[in-house]
Short mmCIF file of N, CA and C in Angstrom, two decimals:
data_model
loop_
_atom_site.label_atom_id
_atom_site.label_comp_id
_atom_site.label_asym_id
_atom_site.label_seq_id
_atom_site.Cartn_x
_atom_site.Cartn_y
_atom_site.Cartn_z
N MET A 12 5.98 20.37 -9.76
CA MET A 12 6.38 18.86 -10.67
C MET A 12 5.31 19.26 -12.07
N ARG A 13 5.04 20.23 -12.21
CA ARG A 13 4.81 20.53 -13.43
C ARG A 13 5.28 20.11 -14.60
N HIS A 14 6.55 20.41 -14.43
CA HIS A 14 7.58 19.97 -15.71
C HIS A 14 7.69 18.37 -15.90
N PHE A 15 6.71 17.51 -14.93
CA PHE A 15 6.44 15.89 -15.98
C PHE A 15 5.98 16.15 -16.45
N VAL A 16 6.29 14.94 -17.39
CA VAL A 16 4.52 14.93 -18.64
C VAL A 16 3.88 13.28 -18.93
N GLY A 17 2.96 13.16 -18.43
CA GLY A 17 2.81 11.67 -18.26
C GLY A 17 1.40 12.00 -19.11
N SER A 18 1.48 10.41 -19.03
CA SER A 18 -0.36 10.23 -20.04
C SER A 18 -1.14 10.59 -19.27
N VAL A 19 -2.56 10.12 -19.81
CA VAL A 19 -3.51 10.80 -18.71
C VAL A 19 -4.34 9.37 -17.95
N SER A 20 -4.48 9.44 -16.99
CA SER A 20 -5.70 8.29 -16.87
C SER A 20 -6.63 8.22 -16.27
N VAL A 21 -7.94 7.18 -16.58
CA VAL A 21 -8.64 7.84 -15.23
C VAL A 21 -9.25 6.51 -14.62
N VAL A 22 -9.18 7.11 -13.68
CA VAL A 22 -9.38 5.30 -12.29
C VAL A 22 -10.75 5.45 -12.77
N THR A 23 -11.50 4.08 -12.75
CA THR A 23 -13.00 4.14 -12.51
C THR A 23 -13.60 2.85 -11.58
N THR A 24 -14.72 2.68 -11.13
CA THR A 24 -14.65 1.92 -9.91
C THR A 24 -16.68 1.41 -10.10
N TRP A 25 -17.48 1.44 -9.21
CA TRP A 25 -18.55 1.39 -9.46
C TRP A 25 -18.95 2.81 -8.32
N HIS A 26 -19.92 3.26 -8.35
CA HIS A 26 -20.43 4.09 -7.25
C HIS A 26 -21.91 3.34 -7.10
N GLY A 27 -22.10 2.58 -6.66
CA GLY A 27 -23.80 2.65 -6.06
C GLY A 27 -23.43 1.10 -7.39
N ASP A 28 -24.54 1.82 -8.22
CA ASP A 28 -24.03 -0.13 -9.44
C ASP A 28 -24.23 0.94 -10.59
N ARG A 29 -23.77 2.61 -10.57
CA ARG A 29 -23.04 3.43 -11.65
C ARG A 29 -21.66 3.26 -12.02
N PRO A 30 -21.12 3.65 -13.89
CA PRO A 30 -20.25 3.62 -13.44
C PRO A 30 -19.90 5.09 -12.91
N TRP A 31 -17.47 5.49 -12.10
CA TRP A 31 -17.40 6.09 -11.79
C TRP A 31 -15.61 6.41 -12.05
N GLY A 32 -15.87 7.59 -12.76
CA GLY A 32 -14.63 7.30 -13.14
C GLY A 32 -13.41 9.06 -12.29
N MET A 33 -12.15 9.28 -12.51
CA MET A 33 -11.16 10.12 -11.88
C MET A 33 -9.67 10.63 -12.31
N THR A 34 -10.63 11.06 -13.09
CA THR A 34 -8.84 11.80 -13.68
C THR A 34 -7.76 11.47 -12.64
N ILE A 35 -6.36 11.27 -12.72
CA ILE A 35 -5.29 11.05 -12.18
C ILE A 35 -3.99 11.50 -13.18
N ASN A 36 -3.25 11.10 -12.55
CA ASN A 36 -1.57 11.76 -12.61
C ASN A 36 -0.59 11.35 -12.45
N SER A 37 -1.27 10.12 -11.59
CA SER A 37 -0.21 9.81 -10.45
C SER A 37 -0.28 8.61 -10.97
N PHE A 38 0.34 7.31 -11.94
CA PHE A 38 0.43 6.11 -12.34
C PHE A 38 1.72 5.22 -12.46
N THR A 39 2.31 4.78 -11.93
CA THR A 39 2.64 3.87 -12.42
C THR A 39 2.75 2.98 -13.01
N SER A 40 4.40 2.32 -12.96
CA SER A 40 4.89 0.90 -13.42
C SER A 40 5.41 0.59 -12.38
N VAL A 41 5.32 -0.77 -10.70
CA VAL A 41 6.09 -0.75 -9.92
C VAL A 41 6.93 -2.45 -10.48
N CYS A 42 6.67 -3.23 -10.80
CA CYS A 42 7.84 -4.15 -11.35
C CYS A 42 6.57 -5.41 -12.38
N THR A 43 7.25 -5.90 -13.25
CA THR A 43 6.44 -6.69 -13.18
C THR A 43 6.01 -8.46 -13.04
N GLU A 44 6.85 -8.44 -12.52
CA GLU A 44 6.99 -9.62 -11.61
C GLU A 44 6.85 -9.80 -10.34
N PRO A 45 5.16 -9.59 -9.69
CA PRO A 45 4.31 -10.06 -10.54
C PRO A 45 3.38 -8.49 -11.47
N PRO A 46 3.27 -8.28 -12.41
CA PRO A 46 2.80 -6.67 -12.44
C PRO A 46 1.82 -6.54 -11.53
N THR A 47 2.58 -5.54 -11.87
CA THR A 47 2.20 -4.43 -10.44
C THR A 47 1.87 -3.02 -11.16
N ILE A 48 0.75 -2.24 -10.31
CA ILE A 48 0.94 -0.18 -10.38
C ILE A 48 0.33 -0.08 -9.59
N LEU A 49 1.13 1.60 -9.27
CA LEU A 49 0.44 2.25 -8.46
C LEU A 49 -0.11 3.34 -8.47
N ILE A 50 -0.83 3.28 -7.45
CA ILE A 50 -1.24 4.78 -8.01
C ILE A 50 -1.49 5.18 -6.32
N CYS A 51 -2.22 7.54 -7.00
CA CYS A 51 -2.64 7.85 -5.74
C CYS A 51 -3.69 8.81 -6.31
N LEU A 52 -5.02 8.25 -5.23
CA LEU A 52 -5.96 8.98 -4.60
C LEU A 52 -5.76 10.32 -3.51
N ASN A 53 -6.49 11.51 -3.88
CA ASN A 53 -6.33 12.33 -3.12
C ASN A 53 -7.11 11.38 -1.57
N GLY A 54 -7.23 11.30 -1.12
CA GLY A 54 -8.29 10.13 -0.02
C GLY A 54 -10.36 11.32 0.24
N LYS A 55 -9.47 12.30 0.14
CA LYS A 55 -11.28 12.74 -0.17
C LYS A 55 -12.67 12.31 -0.70
N THR A 56 -11.46 11.91 -1.65
CA THR A 56 -11.99 11.56 -2.70
C THR A 56 -13.43 10.37 -2.62
N VAL A 57 -14.37 9.98 -3.61
CA VAL A 57 -15.13 9.35 -3.34
C VAL A 57 -14.59 7.44 -4.51
N THR A 58 -13.70 8.21 -5.37
CA THR A 58 -12.67 7.03 -6.23
C THR A 58 -12.49 6.11 -5.19
N ALA A 59 -11.40 6.94 -3.66
CA ALA A 59 -10.52 6.96 -3.38
C ALA A 59 -10.56 5.85 -1.98
N SER A 60 -12.43 6.21 -1.15
CA SER A 60 -12.76 5.24 -0.94
C SER A 60 -13.93 4.07 -1.97
N HIS A 61 -13.88 4.25 -2.45
CA HIS A 61 -13.99 2.79 -3.67
C HIS A 61 -12.66 1.49 -2.96
N VAL A 62 -11.66 2.27 -3.66
CA VAL A 62 -10.31 1.75 -4.36
C VAL A 62 -10.56 1.06 -2.50
N GLN A 63 -10.71 2.01 -1.64
CA GLN A 63 -10.03 1.19 -0.26
C GLN A 63 -11.54 -0.18 0.15
N LYS A 64 -12.42 1.04 0.31
CA LYS A 64 -13.15 -0.80 0.53
C LYS A 64 -13.49 -1.42 -0.54
N GLY A 65 -13.47 -1.44 -1.61
CA GLY A 65 -13.98 -2.50 -2.89
C GLY A 65 -11.86 -2.74 -3.09
N GLY A 66 -10.94 -2.55 -3.45
CA GLY A 66 -10.05 -2.91 -4.02
C GLY A 66 -9.79 -3.72 -5.20
N ARG A 67 -10.76 -2.61 -5.69
CA ARG A 67 -11.43 -3.22 -7.63
C ARG A 67 -11.64 -2.17 -7.98
N PHE A 68 -10.26 -1.51 -8.92
CA PHE A 68 -10.78 -0.91 -10.35
C PHE A 68 -10.10 -1.52 -11.22
N ALA A 69 -10.09 -0.39 -12.50
CA ALA A 69 -8.97 0.38 -13.59
C ALA A 69 -8.73 1.07 -13.71
N VAL A 70 -7.62 1.59 -14.25
CA VAL A 70 -6.82 2.14 -15.28
C VAL A 70 -7.12 1.92 -16.08
N ASN A 71 -7.29 2.98 -16.86
CA ASN A 71 -8.12 3.87 -17.67
C ASN A 71 -6.49 4.89 -18.99
N LEU A 72 -5.94 4.40 -19.77
CA LEU A 72 -4.80 5.11 -20.70
C LEU A 72 -5.38 6.34 -21.48
N LEU A 73 -5.91 7.69 -22.05
CA LEU A 73 -6.40 7.90 -22.30
C LEU A 73 -6.17 8.51 -24.15
N THR A 74 -6.87 8.47 -24.87
CA THR A 74 -6.24 9.23 -26.57
C THR A 74 -6.62 10.85 -26.80
N GLN A 75 -5.98 11.34 -26.84
CA GLN A 75 -5.90 12.46 -27.45
C GLN A 75 -7.05 12.70 -27.88
N ASP A 76 -8.58 11.83 -28.46
CA ASP A 76 -9.84 11.89 -28.62
C ASP A 76 -10.13 12.23 -27.38
N GLN A 77 -10.68 11.33 -26.07
CA GLN A 77 -10.77 11.27 -24.67
C GLN A 77 -10.72 12.57 -24.49
N LEU A 78 -10.04 13.89 -24.51
CA LEU A 78 -9.69 14.82 -24.28
C LEU A 78 -11.04 15.70 -22.60
N HIS A 79 -12.43 15.08 -24.07
CA HIS A 79 -13.66 15.95 -22.48
C HIS A 79 -13.97 15.16 -21.59
N LEU A 80 -12.85 13.24 -21.69
CA LEU A 80 -13.37 12.64 -21.08
C LEU A 80 -12.76 13.67 -19.81
N SER A 81 -11.20 13.37 -20.01
CA SER A 81 -10.45 13.61 -18.43
C SER A 81 -11.09 15.08 -18.26
N GLU A 82 -11.72 15.95 -18.57
CA GLU A 82 -12.04 17.28 -18.02
C GLU A 82 -13.44 17.10 -17.45
N PHE A 83 -13.96 16.46 -17.91
CA PHE A 83 -15.07 15.18 -17.26
C PHE A 83 -14.85 15.08 -15.19
N CYS A 84 -13.95 13.97 -15.74
CA CYS A 84 -13.70 13.52 -14.88
C CYS A 84 -12.85 14.27 -13.83
N SER A 85 -12.19 14.65 -14.19
CA SER A 85 -11.39 15.68 -13.22
C SER A 85 -11.87 17.13 -13.06
N ARG A 86 -12.86 17.59 -12.83
CA ARG A 86 -14.53 18.49 -12.29
C ARG A 86 -13.92 18.37 -10.31
N PRO A 87 -13.22 19.62 -9.68
CA PRO A 87 -14.00 18.75 -8.11
C PRO A 87 -14.68 18.94 -8.06
N GLY A 88 -16.23 18.22 -6.91
CA GLY A 88 -17.28 18.62 -6.40
C GLY A 88 -18.39 18.59 -7.41
N VAL A 89 -17.75 17.62 -8.45
CA VAL A 89 -19.46 17.43 -9.11
C VAL A 89 -19.05 15.95 -9.63
N ASP A 90 -20.58 15.10 -9.45
CA ASP A 90 -20.92 13.75 -9.90
C ASP A 90 -20.07 13.53 -11.39
N LYS A 91 -19.24 12.45 -10.84
CA LYS A 91 -18.40 12.32 -12.24
C LYS A 91 -19.29 10.62 -12.46
N PHE A 92 -19.80 10.48 -12.90
CA PHE A 92 -20.59 8.71 -13.10
C PHE A 92 -20.57 9.27 -14.49
N ILE A 93 -19.95 7.90 -15.66
CA ILE A 93 -19.63 7.91 -16.45
C ILE A 93 -20.16 6.47 -17.62
N ASP A 94 -20.98 7.06 -17.42
CA ASP A 94 -23.05 5.93 -17.88
C ASP A 94 -22.35 5.48 -19.82
N GLY A 95 -21.96 6.55 -20.23
CA GLY A 95 -21.94 6.69 -21.26
C GLY A 95 -21.02 6.44 -22.14
N HIS A 96 -19.27 6.34 -21.58
CA HIS A 96 -18.62 6.03 -22.18
C HIS A 96 -17.73 4.79 -21.51
N VAL A 97 -18.75 3.80 -21.13
CA VAL A 97 -18.12 2.54 -20.31
C VAL A 97 -18.51 1.68 -20.59
N LEU A 98 -17.71 0.41 -20.98
CA LEU A 98 -19.34 -1.32 -21.92
C LEU A 98 -19.65 -1.13 -21.10
N VAL A 99 -20.07 -1.92 -21.45
CA VAL A 99 -21.99 -2.27 -20.64
C VAL A 99 -21.25 -4.22 -20.18
N PRO A 100 -21.73 -4.07 -18.61
CA PRO A 100 -20.90 -5.62 -18.42
C PRO A 100 -20.86 -6.66 -19.24
N ASP A 101 -22.44 -6.66 -20.61
CA ASP A 101 -22.39 -8.26 -21.32
C ASP A 101 -21.05 -7.62 -22.42
N ASP A 102 -20.84 -6.71 -22.99
CA ASP A 102 -19.63 -6.06 -23.26
C ASP A 102 -18.15 -7.42 -23.10
N VAL A 103 -18.62 -6.97 -21.35
CA VAL A 103 -17.29 -7.30 -20.26
C VAL A 103 -16.77 -8.92 -20.31
N SER A 104 -15.48 -9.21 -21.15
CA SER A 104 -15.47 -10.73 -20.79
C SER A 104 -14.25 -11.16 -19.84
N GLY A 105 -14.47 -11.96 -18.99
CA GLY A 105 -12.85 -12.24 -17.98
C GLY A 105 -13.10 -10.74 -17.49
N GLY A 106 -11.70 -10.13 -16.65
CA GLY A 106 -11.45 -9.97 -16.27
C GLY A 106 -13.12 -9.52 -14.27
N ASN A 107 -12.75 -8.48 -13.93
CA ASN A 107 -12.93 -8.11 -11.91
C ASN A 107 -14.32 -7.76 -11.92
N GLY A 108 -15.03 -7.48 -13.88
CA GLY A 108 -16.00 -7.19 -13.71
C GLY A 108 -16.16 -5.25 -12.80
N VAL A 109 -14.64 -5.03 -12.91
CA VAL A 109 -15.35 -3.29 -13.14
C VAL A 109 -15.25 -2.39 -14.53
N PRO A 110 -16.05 -0.85 -14.09
CA PRO A 110 -16.01 -0.92 -16.17
C PRO A 110 -15.01 -0.04 -15.83
N ARG A 111 -15.15 -0.16 -17.69
CA ARG A 111 -13.73 0.50 -18.43
C ARG A 111 -14.46 0.62 -19.40
N LEU A 112 -12.92 2.21 -19.56
CA LEU A 112 -13.47 2.45 -20.95
C LEU A 112 -13.67 2.47 -22.32
N ARG A 113 -14.44 2.71 -23.00
CA ARG A 113 -14.88 1.98 -24.94
C ARG A 113 -13.24 3.02 -24.62
N GLU A 114 -12.94 2.49 -26.41
CA GLU A 114 -11.69 3.84 -26.97
C GLU A 114 -10.99 3.69 -26.20
N ALA A 115 -10.53 4.05 -24.38
CA ALA A 115 -9.34 3.47 -24.08
C ALA A 115 -7.67 3.14 -24.61
N SER A 116 -7.11 3.80 -24.65
CA SER A 116 -6.05 2.51 -25.14
C SER A 116 -5.61 1.55 -24.64
N VAL A 117 -5.68 1.55 -23.24
CA VAL A 117 -4.88 0.34 -22.84
C VAL A 117 -5.54 0.77 -21.49
N VAL A 118 -6.03 -0.55 -20.97
CA VAL A 118 -7.18 -0.77 -19.46
C VAL A 118 -6.76 -1.59 -19.01
N PHE A 119 -6.22 -1.27 -18.03
CA PHE A 119 -5.84 -2.19 -16.82
C PHE A 119 -6.52 -1.79 -15.31
N GLU A 120 -7.11 -3.67 -15.76
CA GLU A 120 -7.67 -4.20 -14.32
C GLU A 120 -7.09 -4.55 -13.31
N CYS A 121 -7.07 -4.35 -11.89
CA CYS A 121 -6.61 -4.59 -11.19
C CYS A 121 -6.82 -4.90 -9.38
N ARG A 122 -6.88 -5.17 -9.01
CA ARG A 122 -6.64 -5.28 -7.45
C ARG A 122 -5.95 -4.82 -6.25
N THR A 123 -6.10 -4.18 -5.91
CA THR A 123 -5.81 -3.56 -4.79
C THR A 123 -5.01 -5.31 -3.40
N VAL A 124 -3.60 -4.75 -3.96
CA VAL A 124 -3.10 -5.30 -2.09
C VAL A 124 -2.60 -4.36 -1.93
N GLU A 125 -2.19 -3.25 -1.14
CA GLU A 125 -0.98 -2.96 -0.52
C GLU A 125 -1.73 -1.39 -0.91
N GLN A 126 -1.54 -0.88 0.31
CA GLN A 126 -3.22 0.46 0.48
C GLN A 126 -2.19 1.97 1.66
N LEU A 127 -1.29 2.49 1.29
CA LEU A 127 -0.76 3.67 2.25
C LEU A 127 -0.77 4.92 2.18
N VAL A 128 -0.55 5.88 3.04
CA VAL A 128 -1.21 6.91 3.63
C VAL A 128 -0.19 7.55 3.42
N VAL A 129 -0.11 9.12 2.73
CA VAL A 129 0.84 10.23 2.57
C VAL A 129 0.56 11.23 2.74
N GLY A 130 0.02 12.18 3.50
CA GLY A 130 -0.34 12.65 4.07
C GLY A 130 -1.44 13.21 3.90
N SER A 131 -2.41 13.30 2.66
CA SER A 131 -3.62 14.69 1.74
C SER A 131 -4.33 12.42 0.56
N HIS A 132 -3.02 11.68 0.61
CA HIS A 132 -3.59 11.63 -0.72
C HIS A 132 -3.49 9.95 0.26
N ARG A 133 -4.29 8.79 -0.75
CA ARG A 133 -4.39 7.13 -0.22
C ARG A 133 -2.70 7.28 -2.02
N ILE A 134 -2.03 6.15 -1.12
CA ILE A 134 -1.48 5.27 -2.09
C ILE A 134 -1.89 3.68 -2.35
N ALA A 135 -1.98 3.45 -3.29
CA ALA A 135 -2.60 2.22 -3.96
C ALA A 135 -1.84 1.13 -4.62
N ILE A 136 -1.27 0.27 -3.42
CA ILE A 136 0.11 -0.59 -5.09
C ILE A 136 -1.37 -1.33 -5.39
N ALA A 137 -1.11 -2.42 -6.85
CA ALA A 137 -2.28 -2.77 -7.42
C ALA A 137 -2.53 -4.36 -8.11
N ALA A 138 -2.30 -5.21 -7.61
CA ALA A 138 -1.65 -6.41 -9.33
C ALA A 138 -2.76 -6.62 -10.17
N ILE A 139 -2.35 -6.51 -11.31
CA ILE A 139 -2.78 -6.80 -12.56
C ILE A 139 -3.40 -7.51 -12.60
N GLU A 140 -4.99 -7.56 -13.17
CA GLU A 140 -5.22 -9.33 -13.44
C GLU A 140 -5.66 -9.05 -15.24
N SER A 141 -6.02 -8.42 -14.85
CA SER A 141 -5.89 -8.17 -16.61
C SER A 141 -5.73 -7.09 -17.78
N ILE A 142 -5.74 -7.28 -19.15
CA ILE A 142 -5.35 -5.86 -19.35
C ILE A 142 -5.96 -5.96 -20.64
N HIS A 143 -6.24 -5.20 -21.68
CA HIS A 143 -7.26 -4.97 -22.68
C HIS A 143 -6.17 -3.43 -23.49
N ALA A 144 -5.99 -3.70 -24.41
CA ALA A 144 -4.45 -2.86 -25.47
C ALA A 144 -5.81 -2.78 -26.40
N SER A 145 -6.41 -0.85 -27.34
CA SER A 145 -6.64 -1.33 -28.40
C SER A 145 -5.89 -0.45 -29.55
N ALA A 146 -4.89 0.18 -28.80
CA ALA A 146 -4.27 1.05 -29.57
C ALA A 146 -5.19 1.73 -30.57
N VAL A 147 -6.17 1.94 -30.23
CA VAL A 147 -7.12 3.62 -31.35
C VAL A 147 -6.32 4.82 -31.54
N GLY A 148 -5.37 5.38 -30.44
CA GLY A 148 -4.58 6.32 -30.69
C GLY A 148 -3.88 7.10 -30.48
N PRO A 149 -3.35 8.55 -30.94
CA PRO A 149 -1.74 8.75 -30.51
C PRO A 149 -2.36 8.95 -28.69
N PRO A 150 -2.25 8.89 -28.06
CA PRO A 150 -2.22 9.42 -26.45
C PRO A 150 -2.54 10.08 -25.42
N LEU A 151 -2.90 11.08 -24.69
CA LEU A 151 -2.92 12.24 -24.09
C LEU A 151 -1.87 12.64 -23.64
N LEU A 152 -1.07 13.72 -22.94
CA LEU A 152 -0.28 13.71 -22.17
C LEU A 152 -0.91 14.82 -21.43
N TYR A 153 0.01 14.90 -20.31
CA TYR A 153 -0.38 16.57 -19.84
C TYR A 153 1.19 16.91 -18.88
N GLY A 154 1.37 18.29 -18.69
CA GLY A 154 2.32 18.70 -18.21
C GLY A 154 2.36 20.33 -19.09
N GLN A 155 3.18 20.77 -17.94
CA GLN A 155 3.48 21.97 -17.45
C GLN A 155 1.74 22.77 -17.03
N GLY A 156 1.28 22.10 -16.60
CA GLY A 156 -0.42 22.67 -16.91
C GLY A 156 -1.44 22.55 -17.14
N ARG A 157 -1.33 21.63 -18.44
CA ARG A 157 -1.84 21.80 -19.51
C ARG A 157 -1.46 20.56 -20.64
N TYR A 158 -2.25 20.67 -20.98
CA TYR A 158 -2.53 19.00 -22.60
C TYR A 158 -1.69 19.41 -23.45
N MET A 159 -1.55 18.24 -23.64
CA MET A 159 0.36 17.92 -24.60
C MET A 159 -0.35 17.12 -25.36
N HIS A 160 0.35 16.87 -26.49
CA HIS A 160 0.49 15.69 -27.80
C HIS A 160 1.82 15.19 -27.29
N GLY A 161 1.86 14.38 -27.89
CA GLY A 161 3.85 13.48 -28.16
C GLY A 161 3.55 14.03 -29.68
N VAL A 162 5.26 14.02 -29.77
CA VAL A 162 6.20 13.40 -31.66
C VAL A 162 6.76 12.52 -31.79
N ASP A 163 6.21 12.44 -33.12
CA ASP A 163 7.25 10.76 -32.46
C ASP A 163 8.20 10.88 -33.49
N LEU A 164 9.44 11.61 -32.28
CA LEU A 164 10.75 11.31 -32.90
C LEU A 164 11.03 10.48 -33.75
N GLU A 165 10.84 9.25 -34.11
CA GLU A 165 11.54 9.10 -35.03
C GLU A 165 10.74 8.97 -36.37
N ALA A 166 9.37 9.01 -36.68
CA ALA A 166 9.64 9.45 -37.73
C ALA A 166 9.32 10.67 -38.11
N ARG A 167 9.85 11.07 -37.20
CA ARG A 167 10.89 12.52 -37.91
C ARG A 167 12.21 12.57 -38.67
N ALA A 168 12.72 11.26 -38.09
CA ALA A 168 14.82 11.32 -38.48
C ALA A 168 14.42 11.27 -40.25
#
């Protein structure tokens, strides 16, 4: 699986009254009718617990400028409070009230519709309730055990 290259995503939710984030590498579209995504979370994490109980979360696709945030949200055994990186509630109009990362290229606000436990992980299938796209920079990618950036092959031609 190290050879799979994908975009870097941070799942955000509330932990008490503070925003919490966790970097994930298992995120994919399930279908467009209705708009549905799938994420996989280690079942022992705070984020998995909140997704299981509350059912609402956001998936934030990161840009290359957010590498530091991905690294912070992927550290095991540390609190992943992200207060300084999220839109404050007054800036969030509509949606389902979950914290959203500022400057993420795309944010999917989601509501869990089905969950499944497989081994050590929890799979959450979620309906997309709203999408916020800003396209502020090139996507942050991860593969072969390291962060990467893509090359626009059409621009090279």
